[in-house]
PDB file of C-alpha atoms in Angstrom:
ATOM      1  CA  MET A   1     151.365 108.607 106.174  1.00 49.00           C
ATOM      2  CA  PRO A   2     151.234 110.143 109.724  1.00 52.00           C
ATOM      3  CA  SER A   3     149.214 113.085 108.478  1.00 50.00           C
ATOM      4  CA  GLU A   4     146.649 110.691 107.034  1.00 48.00           C
ATOM      5  CA  LEU A   5     146.448 108.663 110.246  1.00 50.00           C
ATOM      6  CA  HIS A   6     145.887 111.746 112.393  1.00 51.00           C
ATOM      7  CA  SER A   7     143.464 113.597 110.096  1.00 51.00           C
ATOM      8  CA  SER A   8     141.023 115.878 111.946  1.00 53.00           C
ATOM      9  CA  LYS A   9     138.274 115.390 109.348  1.00 55.00           C
ATOM     10  CA  PRO A  10     135.119 114.062 111.089  1.00 54.00           C
ATOM     11  CA  PRO A  11     133.983 110.580 110.063  1.00 55.00           C
ATOM     12  CA  PRO A  12     130.988 110.288 107.757  1.00 55.00           C
ATOM     13  CA  PRO A  13     127.609 109.497 109.334  1.00 57.00           C
ATOM     14  CA  ALA A  14     126.772 105.858 109.937  1.00 54.00           C
ATOM     15  CA  THR A  15     124.184 105.836 107.160  1.00 59.00           C
ATOM     16  CA  GLY A  16     126.629 107.404 104.714  1.00 60.00           C
ATOM     17  CA  GLU A  17     124.576 110.401 103.526  1.00 66.00           C
ATOM     18  CA  SER A  18     125.839 113.964 103.553  1.00 74.00           C
ATOM     19  CA  ALA A  19     124.264 116.841 105.461  1.00 80.00           C
ATOM     20  CA  ALA A  20     123.052 118.366 102.205  1.00 83.00           C
ATOM     21  CA  LEU A  21     121.295 115.134 101.272  1.00 86.00           C
ATOM     22  CA  ARG A  22     119.590 114.929 104.671  1.00 85.00           C
ATOM     23  CA  VAL A  23     118.313 118.490 104.346  1.00 87.00           C
ATOM     24  CA  THR A  24     117.115 117.806 100.809  1.00 90.00           C
ATOM     25  CA  LEU A  25     115.206 114.700 101.911  1.00 90.00           C
ATOM     26  CA  ILE A  26     113.556 116.595 104.773  1.00 91.00           C
ATOM     27  CA  VAL A  27     112.531 119.457 102.468  1.00 92.00           C
ATOM     28  CA  VAL A  28     111.109 117.026  99.905  1.00 92.00           C
ATOM     29  CA  ALA A  29     109.158 115.175 102.600  1.00 91.00           C
ATOM     30  CA  LEU A  30     107.727 118.403 104.028  1.00 91.00           C
ATOM     31  CA  ALA A  31     106.858 119.696 100.555  1.00 92.00           C
ATOM     32  CA  PHE A  32     105.088 116.428  99.745  1.00 90.00           C
ATOM     33  CA  PHE A  33     103.165 116.614 103.023  1.00 85.00           C
ATOM     34  CA  ALA A  34     102.144 120.214 102.390  1.00 88.00           C
ATOM     35  CA  CYS A  35     101.094 119.726  98.752  1.00 89.00           C
ATOM     36  CA  PHE A  36      99.358 116.361  98.906  1.00 86.00           C
ATOM     37  CA  LEU A  37      98.019 116.182 102.467  1.00 84.00           C
ATOM     38  CA  LEU A  38      97.814 119.515 104.257  1.00 88.00           C
ATOM     39  CA  LEU A  39      96.766 121.770 101.360  1.00 90.00           C
ATOM     40  CA  PRO A  40      93.865 119.561 100.146  1.00 89.00           C
ATOM     41  CA  LEU A  41      92.604 119.275 103.713  1.00 89.00           C
ATOM     42  CA  ILE A  42      92.666 123.040 104.156  1.00 92.00           C
ATOM     43  CA  LEU A  43      90.931 123.586 100.815  1.00 91.00           C
ATOM     44  CA  VAL A  44      88.082 121.268 101.840  1.00 92.00           C
ATOM     45  CA  PHE A  45      87.259 123.491 104.817  1.00 92.00           C
ATOM     46  CA  VAL A  46      87.791 126.692 102.817  1.00 93.00           C
ATOM     47  CA  GLU A  47      85.320 125.582 100.149  1.00 92.00           C
ATOM     48  CA  ALA A  48      82.858 124.308 102.742  1.00 92.00           C
ATOM     49  CA  LEU A  49      82.765 127.714 104.467  1.00 92.00           C
ATOM     50  CA  ARG A  50      83.086 129.856 101.350  1.00 91.00           C
ATOM     51  CA  ALA A  51      79.354 130.700 101.281  1.00 88.00           C
ATOM     52  CA  GLY A  52      79.258 131.454 104.999  1.00 90.00           C
ATOM     53  CA  LEU A  53      78.555 129.577 108.189  1.00 92.00           C
ATOM     54  CA  SER A  54      74.778 129.697 107.741  1.00 93.00           C
ATOM     55  CA  ARG A  55      74.978 127.903 104.380  1.00 92.00           C
ATOM     56  CA  TYR A  56      77.333 125.368 105.906  1.00 93.00           C
ATOM     57  CA  VAL A  57      74.942 124.607 108.756  1.00 93.00           C
ATOM     58  CA  ALA A  58      71.990 124.448 106.345  1.00 93.00           C
ATOM     59  CA  ALA A  59      73.825 121.934 104.172  1.00 93.00           C
ATOM     60  CA  ILE A  60      74.520 119.701 107.176  1.00 93.00           C
ATOM     61  CA  ALA A  61      70.966 120.076 108.518  1.00 93.00           C
ATOM     62  CA  ASN A  62      69.389 119.071 105.210  1.00 94.00           C
ATOM     63  CA  PRO A  63      67.210 115.942 105.681  1.00 95.00           C
ATOM     64  CA  ASP A  64      69.177 113.955 103.080  1.00 95.00           C
ATOM     65  CA  SER A  65      72.457 114.946 104.707  1.00 95.00           C
ATOM     66  CA  ARG A  66      71.192 113.969 108.140  1.00 95.00           C
ATOM     67  CA  ALA A  67      70.008 110.638 106.744  1.00 96.00           C
ATOM     68  CA  ALA A  68      73.451 110.019 105.225  1.00 96.00           C
ATOM     69  CA  ILE A  69      75.153 110.866 108.522  1.00 95.00           C
ATOM     70  CA  SER A  70      72.812 108.611 110.492  1.00 96.00           C
ATOM     71  CA  LEU A  71      73.293 105.718 108.074  1.00 96.00           C
ATOM     72  CA  THR A  72      77.080 106.075 108.166  1.00 96.00           C
ATOM     73  CA  LEU A  73      77.146 106.064 111.966  1.00 95.00           C
ATOM     74  CA  LEU A  74      74.732 103.108 112.100  1.00 96.00           C
ATOM     75  CA  VAL A  75      76.852 101.045 109.716  1.00 97.00           C
ATOM     76  CA  ALA A  76      79.998 101.838 111.704  1.00 95.00           C
ATOM     77  CA  ALA A  77      78.209 100.930 114.945  1.00 96.00           C
ATOM     78  CA  ILE A  78      77.399  97.486 113.506  1.00 97.00           C
ATOM     79  CA  VAL A  79      80.585  96.770 111.574  1.00 97.00           C
ATOM     80  CA  VAL A  80      83.238  97.859 114.083  1.00 96.00           C
ATOM     81  CA  PRO A  81      82.068  95.642 116.992  1.00 96.00           C
ATOM     82  CA  ALA A  82      81.608  92.696 114.620  1.00 96.00           C
ATOM     83  CA  ASN A  83      85.108  93.095 113.211  1.00 95.00           C
ATOM     84  CA  THR A  84      86.503  93.575 116.705  1.00 95.00           C
ATOM     85  CA  VAL A  85      85.118  90.204 117.785  1.00 94.00           C
ATOM     86  CA  PHE A  86      86.330  88.577 114.574  1.00 92.00           C
ATOM     87  CA  GLY A  87      89.762  90.190 114.852  1.00 93.00           C
ATOM     88  CA  ILE A  88      90.284  89.007 118.420  1.00 93.00           C
ATOM     89  CA  ALA A  89      89.102  85.485 117.593  1.00 91.00           C
ATOM     90  CA  ALA A  90      91.239  85.240 114.453  1.00 90.00           C
ATOM     91  CA  ALA A  91      94.339  86.635 116.154  1.00 90.00           C
ATOM     92  CA  TRP A  92      93.849  84.305 119.126  1.00 88.00           C
ATOM     93  CA  ALA A  93      93.535  81.270 116.872  1.00 88.00           C
ATOM     94  CA  ILE A  94      96.522  82.179 114.688  1.00 90.00           C
ATOM     95  CA  ALA A  95      98.851  83.264 117.491  1.00 86.00           C
ATOM     96  CA  LYS A  96      98.021  80.669 120.143  1.00 82.00           C
ATOM     97  CA  PHE A  97      97.324  77.475 118.153  1.00 83.00           C
ATOM     98  CA  ASP A  98      98.742  75.422 115.305  1.00 83.00           C
ATOM     99  CA  PHE A  99      96.163  73.867 112.997  1.00 84.00           C
ATOM    100  CA  LYS A 100      95.668  72.848 109.392  1.00 86.00           C
ATOM    101  CA  GLY A 101      94.593  75.744 107.230  1.00 84.00           C
ATOM    102  CA  LYS A 102      96.327  78.369 109.366  1.00 86.00           C
ATOM    103  CA  SER A 103      98.165  79.864 106.378  1.00 87.00           C
ATOM    104  CA  PHE A 104      94.928  79.866 104.391  1.00 89.00           C
ATOM    105  CA  LEU A 105      93.175  81.780 107.186  1.00 88.00           C
ATOM    106  CA  ILE A 106      95.929  84.411 107.177  1.00 89.00           C
ATOM    107  CA  THR A 107      95.534  84.712 103.404  1.00 89.00           C
ATOM    108  CA  LEU A 108      91.787  85.215 103.769  1.00 89.00           C
ATOM    109  CA  ILE A 109      92.355  87.960 106.326  1.00 90.00           C
ATOM    110  CA  ASP A 110      94.625  89.782 103.867  1.00 90.00           C
ATOM    111  CA  LEU A 111      92.226  89.289 100.946  1.00 90.00           C
ATOM    112  CA  PRO A 112      90.412  92.657 101.242  1.00 91.00           C
ATOM    113  CA  PHE A 113      93.775  94.427 100.938  1.00 89.00           C
ATOM    114  CA  SER A 114      94.320  92.928  97.477  1.00 89.00           C
ATOM    115  CA  VAL A 115      90.768  92.858  96.113  1.00 90.00           C
ATOM    116  CA  SER A 116      89.184  96.025  94.788  1.00 91.00           C
ATOM    117  CA  PRO A 117      86.218  97.163  96.925  1.00 93.00           C
ATOM    118  CA  VAL A 118      84.169  97.449  93.729  1.00 94.00           C
ATOM    119  CA  ILE A 119      84.735  93.756  93.020  1.00 93.00           C
ATOM    120  CA  ALA A 120      83.685  92.928  96.577  1.00 91.00           C
ATOM    121  CA  GLY A 121      80.456  94.842  96.024  1.00 94.00           C
ATOM    122  CA  LEU A 122      79.813  93.060  92.741  1.00 94.00           C
ATOM    123  CA  VAL A 123      80.261  89.687  94.449  1.00 94.00           C
ATOM    124  CA  TYR A 124      77.505  90.548  96.910  1.00 95.00           C
ATOM    125  CA  VAL A 125      75.256  91.658  94.059  1.00 94.00           C
ATOM    126  CA  LEU A 126      75.957  88.347  92.326  1.00 94.00           C
ATOM    127  CA  LEU A 127      75.008  86.451  95.468  1.00 94.00           C
ATOM    128  CA  PHE A 128      72.088  88.460  96.842  1.00 94.00           C
ATOM    129  CA  GLY A 129      70.862  90.601  93.950  1.00 91.00           C
ATOM    130  CA  ALA A 130      67.488  90.112  92.278  1.00 86.00           C
ATOM    131  CA  ARG A 131      69.119  87.887  89.639  1.00 88.00           C
ATOM    132  CA  GLY A 132      71.777  86.481  91.938  1.00 88.00           C
ATOM    133  CA  TYR A 133      72.135  82.963  93.280  1.00 91.00           C
ATOM    134  CA  PHE A 134      70.008  83.630  96.365  1.00 93.00           C
ATOM    135  CA  GLY A 135      67.971  86.479  94.905  1.00 90.00           C
ATOM    136  CA  PRO A 136      64.766  84.538  94.081  1.00 92.00           C
ATOM    137  CA  TRP A 137      64.694  82.878  97.513  1.00 93.00           C
ATOM    138  CA  LEU A 138      65.269  86.199  99.286  1.00 93.00           C
ATOM    139  CA  ASP A 139      62.558  87.849  97.204  1.00 91.00           C
ATOM    140  CA  ALA A 140      60.119  85.028  97.975  1.00 91.00           C
ATOM    141  CA  HIS A 141      60.712  85.557 101.699  1.00 92.00           C
ATOM    142  CA  ASN A 142      60.542  89.359 101.410  1.00 93.00           C
ATOM    143  CA  ILE A 143      64.180  89.786 102.483  1.00 92.00           C
ATOM    144  CA  GLN A 144      66.123  92.620 100.882  1.00 93.00           C
ATOM    145  CA  ILE A 145      69.890  92.753 101.161  1.00 94.00           C
ATOM    146  CA  ILE A 146      71.062  94.637  98.095  1.00 94.00           C
ATOM    147  CA  PHE A 147      69.992  98.300  97.979  1.00 93.00           C
ATOM    148  CA  ALA A 148      69.325  98.116 101.722  1.00 94.00           C
ATOM    149  CA  LEU A 149      71.147  98.322 105.046  1.00 95.00           C
ATOM    150  CA  PRO A 150      72.194  94.619 105.184  1.00 95.00           C
ATOM    151  CA  GLY A 151      74.077  94.893 101.887  1.00 95.00           C
ATOM    152  CA  ILE A 152      75.891  98.026 103.028  1.00 96.00           C
ATOM    153  CA  VAL A 153      76.857  96.333 106.298  1.00 96.00           C
ATOM    154  CA  LEU A 154      78.093  93.198 104.501  1.00 95.00           C
ATOM    155  CA  ALA A 155      80.186  95.161 102.018  1.00 95.00           C
ATOM    156  CA  THR A 156      81.675  97.399 104.708  1.00 96.00           C
ATOM    157  CA  THR A 157      82.421  94.410 106.930  1.00 95.00           C
ATOM    158  CA  PHE A 158      84.337  92.701 104.131  1.00 95.00           C
ATOM    159  CA  VAL A 159      86.421  95.773 103.366  1.00 95.00           C
ATOM    160  CA  THR A 160      87.283  96.530 106.995  1.00 95.00           C
ATOM    161  CA  PHE A 161      87.665  93.165 108.701  1.00 88.00           C
ATOM    162  CA  PRO A 162      91.495  92.883 108.351  1.00 92.00           C
ATOM    163  CA  PHE A 163      92.285  95.989 110.401  1.00 93.00           C
ATOM    164  CA  VAL A 164      91.728  94.693 113.931  1.00 93.00           C
ATOM    165  CA  ALA A 165      93.162  91.249 113.193  1.00 92.00           C
ATOM    166  CA  ARG A 166      96.269  92.654 111.502  1.00 91.00           C
ATOM    167  CA  GLU A 167      97.013  94.878 114.513  1.00 89.00           C
ATOM    168  CA  LEU A 168      96.658  91.988 116.961  1.00 91.00           C
ATOM    169  CA  ILE A 169      98.296  89.038 115.190  1.00 91.00           C
ATOM    170  CA  PRO A 170     101.958  90.218 115.279  1.00 89.00           C
ATOM    171  CA  LEU A 171     101.695  91.351 118.899  1.00 88.00           C
ATOM    172  CA  MET A 172     100.036  88.151 120.117  1.00 88.00           C
ATOM    173  CA  GLN A 173     102.556  86.023 118.227  1.00 87.00           C
ATOM    174  CA  GLU A 174     105.404  87.943 119.869  1.00 86.00           C
ATOM    175  CA  GLN A 175     103.873  87.621 123.322  1.00 83.00           C
ATOM    176  CA  GLY A 176     103.363  83.880 122.997  1.00 81.00           C
ATOM    177  CA  SER A 177     101.082  81.903 125.298  1.00 81.00           C
ATOM    178  CA  GLY A 178     103.171  81.750 128.464  1.00 83.00           C
ATOM    179  CA  ASP A 179     100.996  84.151 130.462  1.00 82.00           C
ATOM    180  CA  GLU A 180      97.807  82.313 129.519  1.00 82.00           C
ATOM    181  CA  GLU A 181      99.326  78.932 130.380  1.00 82.00           C
ATOM    182  CA  ALA A 182     100.435  80.236 133.759  1.00 87.00           C
ATOM    183  CA  ALA A 183      96.946  81.580 134.500  1.00 85.00           C
ATOM    184  CA  LEU A 184      95.311  78.307 133.481  1.00 82.00           C
ATOM    185  CA  SER A 185      97.740  76.318 135.608  1.00 84.00           C
ATOM    186  CA  LEU A 186      96.687  78.420 138.598  1.00 83.00           C
ATOM    187  CA  GLY A 187      93.055  77.452 138.055  1.00 82.00           C
ATOM    188  CA  ALA A 188      91.703  80.392 136.077  1.00 82.00           C
ATOM    189  CA  SER A 189      88.968  79.668 133.570  1.00 82.00           C
ATOM    190  CA  GLY A 190      89.407  80.373 129.865  1.00 78.00           C
ATOM    191  CA  PHE A 191      87.151  83.434 130.007  1.00 82.00           C
ATOM    192  CA  LYS A 192      88.841  84.795 133.139  1.00 87.00           C
ATOM    193  CA  THR A 193      92.251  84.241 131.546  1.00 85.00           C
ATOM    194  CA  PHE A 194      91.199  86.198 128.483  1.00 84.00           C
ATOM    195  CA  VAL A 195      89.724  89.109 130.475  1.00 85.00           C
ATOM    196  CA  LEU A 196      92.485  89.419 133.083  1.00 85.00           C
ATOM    197  CA  VAL A 197      95.562  88.346 131.103  1.00 86.00           C
ATOM    198  CA  THR A 198      95.154  88.437 127.342  1.00 85.00           C
ATOM    199  CA  LEU A 199      93.006  91.558 126.993  1.00 87.00           C
ATOM    200  CA  PRO A 200      95.273  93.842 129.082  1.00 87.00           C
ATOM    201  CA  ASN A 201      98.263  92.680 127.038  1.00 87.00           C
ATOM    202  CA  ILE A 202      96.646  93.558 123.714  1.00 88.00           C
ATOM    203  CA  LYS A 203      94.515  96.561 124.665  1.00 87.00           C
ATOM    204  CA  TRP A 204      96.590  99.201 122.849  1.00 86.00           C
ATOM    205  CA  ALA A 205      96.909  97.247 119.615  1.00 87.00           C
ATOM    206  CA  LEU A 206      93.205  96.451 119.867  1.00 91.00           C
ATOM    207  CA  LEU A 207      92.347 100.124 120.280  1.00 89.00           C
ATOM    208  CA  TYR A 208      94.473 101.080 117.262  1.00 87.00           C
ATOM    209  CA  GLY A 209      92.763  98.412 115.179  1.00 90.00           C
ATOM    210  CA  VAL A 210      89.326  99.616 116.238  1.00 93.00           C
ATOM    211  CA  LEU A 211      90.203 103.225 115.368  1.00 90.00           C
ATOM    212  CA  LEU A 212      91.480 102.254 111.919  1.00 90.00           C
ATOM    213  CA  CYS A 213      88.483 100.014 111.296  1.00 94.00           C
ATOM    214  CA  ASN A 214      86.077 102.770 112.288  1.00 93.00           C
ATOM    215  CA  ALA A 215      87.785 105.344 110.069  1.00 91.00           C
ATOM    216  CA  ARG A 216      87.673 103.028 107.056  1.00 92.00           C
ATOM    217  CA  ALA A 217      84.070 101.992 107.729  1.00 94.00           C
ATOM    218  CA  MET A 218      82.858 105.594 107.706  1.00 93.00           C
ATOM    219  CA  GLY A 219      84.905 106.507 104.638  1.00 92.00           C
ATOM    220  CA  GLU A 220      84.266 103.453 102.440  1.00 93.00           C
ATOM    221  CA  PHE A 221      82.987 104.305  98.984  1.00 94.00           C
ATOM    222  CA  GLY A 222      83.574 101.648  96.303  1.00 92.00           C
ATOM    223  CA  ALA A 223      81.927  98.554  97.762  1.00 94.00           C
ATOM    224  CA  VAL A 224      79.068 100.537  99.304  1.00 95.00           C
ATOM    225  CA  ALA A 225      78.414 102.363  96.016  1.00 94.00           C
ATOM    226  CA  VAL A 226      77.798  99.039  94.277  1.00 95.00           C
ATOM    227  CA  VAL A 227      75.479  97.423  96.828  1.00 95.00           C
ATOM    228  CA  SER A 228      73.576 100.485  98.049  1.00 93.00           C
ATOM    229  CA  GLY A 229      72.038 101.742  94.818  1.00 90.00           C
ATOM    230  CA  ARG A 230      72.847 105.286  96.026  1.00 89.00           C
ATOM    231  CA  ILE A 231      69.231 105.976  96.917  1.00 90.00           C
ATOM    232  CA  ARG A 232      69.209 109.525  98.217  1.00 91.00           C
ATOM    233  CA  GLY A 233      67.995 109.785 101.779  1.00 89.00           C
ATOM    234  CA  LEU A 234      67.759 105.997 102.165  1.00 92.00           C
ATOM    235  CA  THR A 235      70.928 104.101 101.223  1.00 94.00           C
ATOM    236  CA  SER A 236      73.326 106.965 100.628  1.00 95.00           C
ATOM    237  CA  THR A 237      76.196 107.132 103.125  1.00 95.00           C
ATOM    238  CA  MET A 238      78.283 110.243 103.678  1.00 96.00           C
ATOM    239  CA  PRO A 239      80.894 109.498 100.966  1.00 95.00           C
ATOM    240  CA  LEU A 240      78.137 108.642  98.476  1.00 96.00           C
ATOM    241  CA  HIS A 241      76.189 111.761  99.417  1.00 95.00           C
ATOM    242  CA  VAL A 242      79.286 113.883  98.744  1.00 95.00           C
ATOM    243  CA  GLU A 243      79.458 112.473  95.221  1.00 94.00           C
ATOM    244  CA  ILE A 244      75.733 113.015  94.627  1.00 94.00           C
ATOM    245  CA  LEU A 245      75.918 116.642  95.722  1.00 94.00           C
ATOM    246  CA  TYR A 246      79.061 117.291  93.701  1.00 93.00           C
ATOM    247  CA  ASN A 247      77.522 115.804  90.553  1.00 94.00           C
ATOM    248  CA  GLU A 248      74.543 118.109  91.080  1.00 92.00           C
ATOM    249  CA  TYR A 249      76.907 121.118  91.273  1.00 93.00           C
ATOM    250  CA  ALA A 250      75.936 121.720  94.904  1.00 93.00           C
ATOM    251  CA  TYR A 251      79.548 122.403  95.759  1.00 91.00           C
ATOM    252  CA  THR A 252      78.997 124.073  99.120  1.00 90.00           C
ATOM    253  CA  ALA A 253      76.920 121.175 100.417  1.00 93.00           C
ATOM    254  CA  ALA A 254      79.342 118.621  98.951  1.00 95.00           C
ATOM    255  CA  PHE A 255      82.339 120.203 100.643  1.00 95.00           C
ATOM    256  CA  ALA A 256      80.369 120.602 103.870  1.00 94.00           C
ATOM    257  CA  MET A 257      79.794 116.837 103.983  1.00 95.00           C
ATOM    258  CA  ALA A 258      83.393 116.233 102.973  1.00 95.00           C
ATOM    259  CA  SER A 259      84.542 118.433 105.837  1.00 95.00           C
ATOM    260  CA  LEU A 260      82.588 116.257 108.277  1.00 93.00           C
ATOM    261  CA  LEU A 261      84.398 113.188 106.978  1.00 92.00           C
ATOM    262  CA  ALA A 262      87.688 115.049 107.322  1.00 92.00           C
ATOM    263  CA  LEU A 263      86.801 116.020 110.890  1.00 92.00           C
ATOM    264  CA  LEU A 264      86.051 112.387 111.729  1.00 88.00           C
ATOM    265  CA  ALA A 265      89.435 111.384 110.319  1.00 85.00           C
ATOM    266  CA  LEU A 266      91.171 114.140 112.284  1.00 88.00           C
ATOM    267  CA  LEU A 267      89.319 113.087 115.431  1.00 88.00           C
ATOM    268  CA  THR A 268      90.566 109.524 114.968  1.00 85.00           C
ATOM    269  CA  LEU A 269      94.114 110.800 114.523  1.00 83.00           C
ATOM    270  CA  ALA A 270      93.792 113.064 117.566  1.00 87.00           C
ATOM    271  CA  ILE A 271      92.619 110.184 119.766  1.00 85.00           C
ATOM    272  CA  LYS A 272      95.496 108.000 118.576  1.00 80.00           C
ATOM    273  CA  THR A 273      98.050 110.763 119.145  1.00 83.00           C
ATOM    274  CA  THR A 274      96.652 111.588 122.592  1.00 82.00           C
ATOM    275  CA  LEU A 275      96.842 107.979 123.680  1.00 75.00           C
ATOM    276  CA  GLU A 276     100.433 107.714 122.479  1.00 74.00           C
ATOM    277  CA  TRP A 277     101.322 110.931 124.315  1.00 79.00           C
ATOM    278  CA  ARG A 278      99.651 110.085 127.614  1.00 72.00           C
ATOM    279  CA  TYR A 279     100.341 106.352 127.715  1.00 64.00           C
ATOM    280  CA  GLY A 280     103.467 106.100 125.556  1.00 64.00           C
ATOM    281  CA  ASP A 281     105.464 104.207 128.202  1.00 63.00           C
ATOM    282  CA  GLN A 282     102.702 101.646 128.712  1.00 59.00           C
ATOM    283  CA  ILE A 283     102.263 101.185 124.961  1.00 60.00           C
ATOM    284  CA  ALA A 284     106.005 100.681 124.481  1.00 63.00           C
ATOM    285  CA  ALA A 285     106.092  98.216 127.359  1.00 59.00           C
ATOM    286  CA  THR A 286     103.199  96.259 125.908  1.00 56.00           C
ATOM    287  CA  ASN A 287     104.695  96.144 122.413  1.00 56.00           C
ATOM    288  CA  GLY A 288     108.026  95.131 123.842  1.00 55.00           C
ATOM    289  CA  HIS A 289     106.556  92.373 126.003  1.00 49.00           C
TER     290      HIS A 289
END
């Protein structure tokens, strides 16, 4: 009995796993990262540059490629600010007020996460296509939505609108409305309260939401493929142009465009990581408010 009470064997870790299991889990995680994330990313750039830098630059400088890049950036420039405004408004309403239909609004915000982007595109075709519900009226007034920029913007907006709201809602609910009530009691207007109190409290979550929304907007394929018609040089975004080039066996050009999308994704990740590194204490303080 005394020997058992005074055993020198170290206690097991709090989580109960052995050292061998921890090492195994780390190795599996790193192997998964290398095989399914890092290696494909490297191969994209290898294939893009396989024919040489001059071919790579020529593929990017092609008029159809430049049109796809311009269209992608234009759509993102329209969609991201619109979803930012919507996300702030929705988060403000859900976190600061109680009203009938609040749960339904939250469900609507989550809807794009559960609905296939292809279905979303088909819904817009059903509404605004030539044989859709509003198609004849739009045609009579010479308004084109499907197979044009408005349809691409609508489809991309639907797919991406949860990102900003979903970053803001939990934070604003945790923060409550005490700061805003104090500012209003001191005579600040609603707009001044939002700019000087609410916005500084949510700026990091807002920035994360904007970055995620922008990345998804530029990389969206399914919904845009349905509503755009994939018209080369006109309604073909960067992801669609990659598919067109690949189907035409123009592999160098396809991977060159794919590498641009990968660079945009890496740029988004780099900005996020830099902000966390430089302003980590402020971000933690805000999230722990």
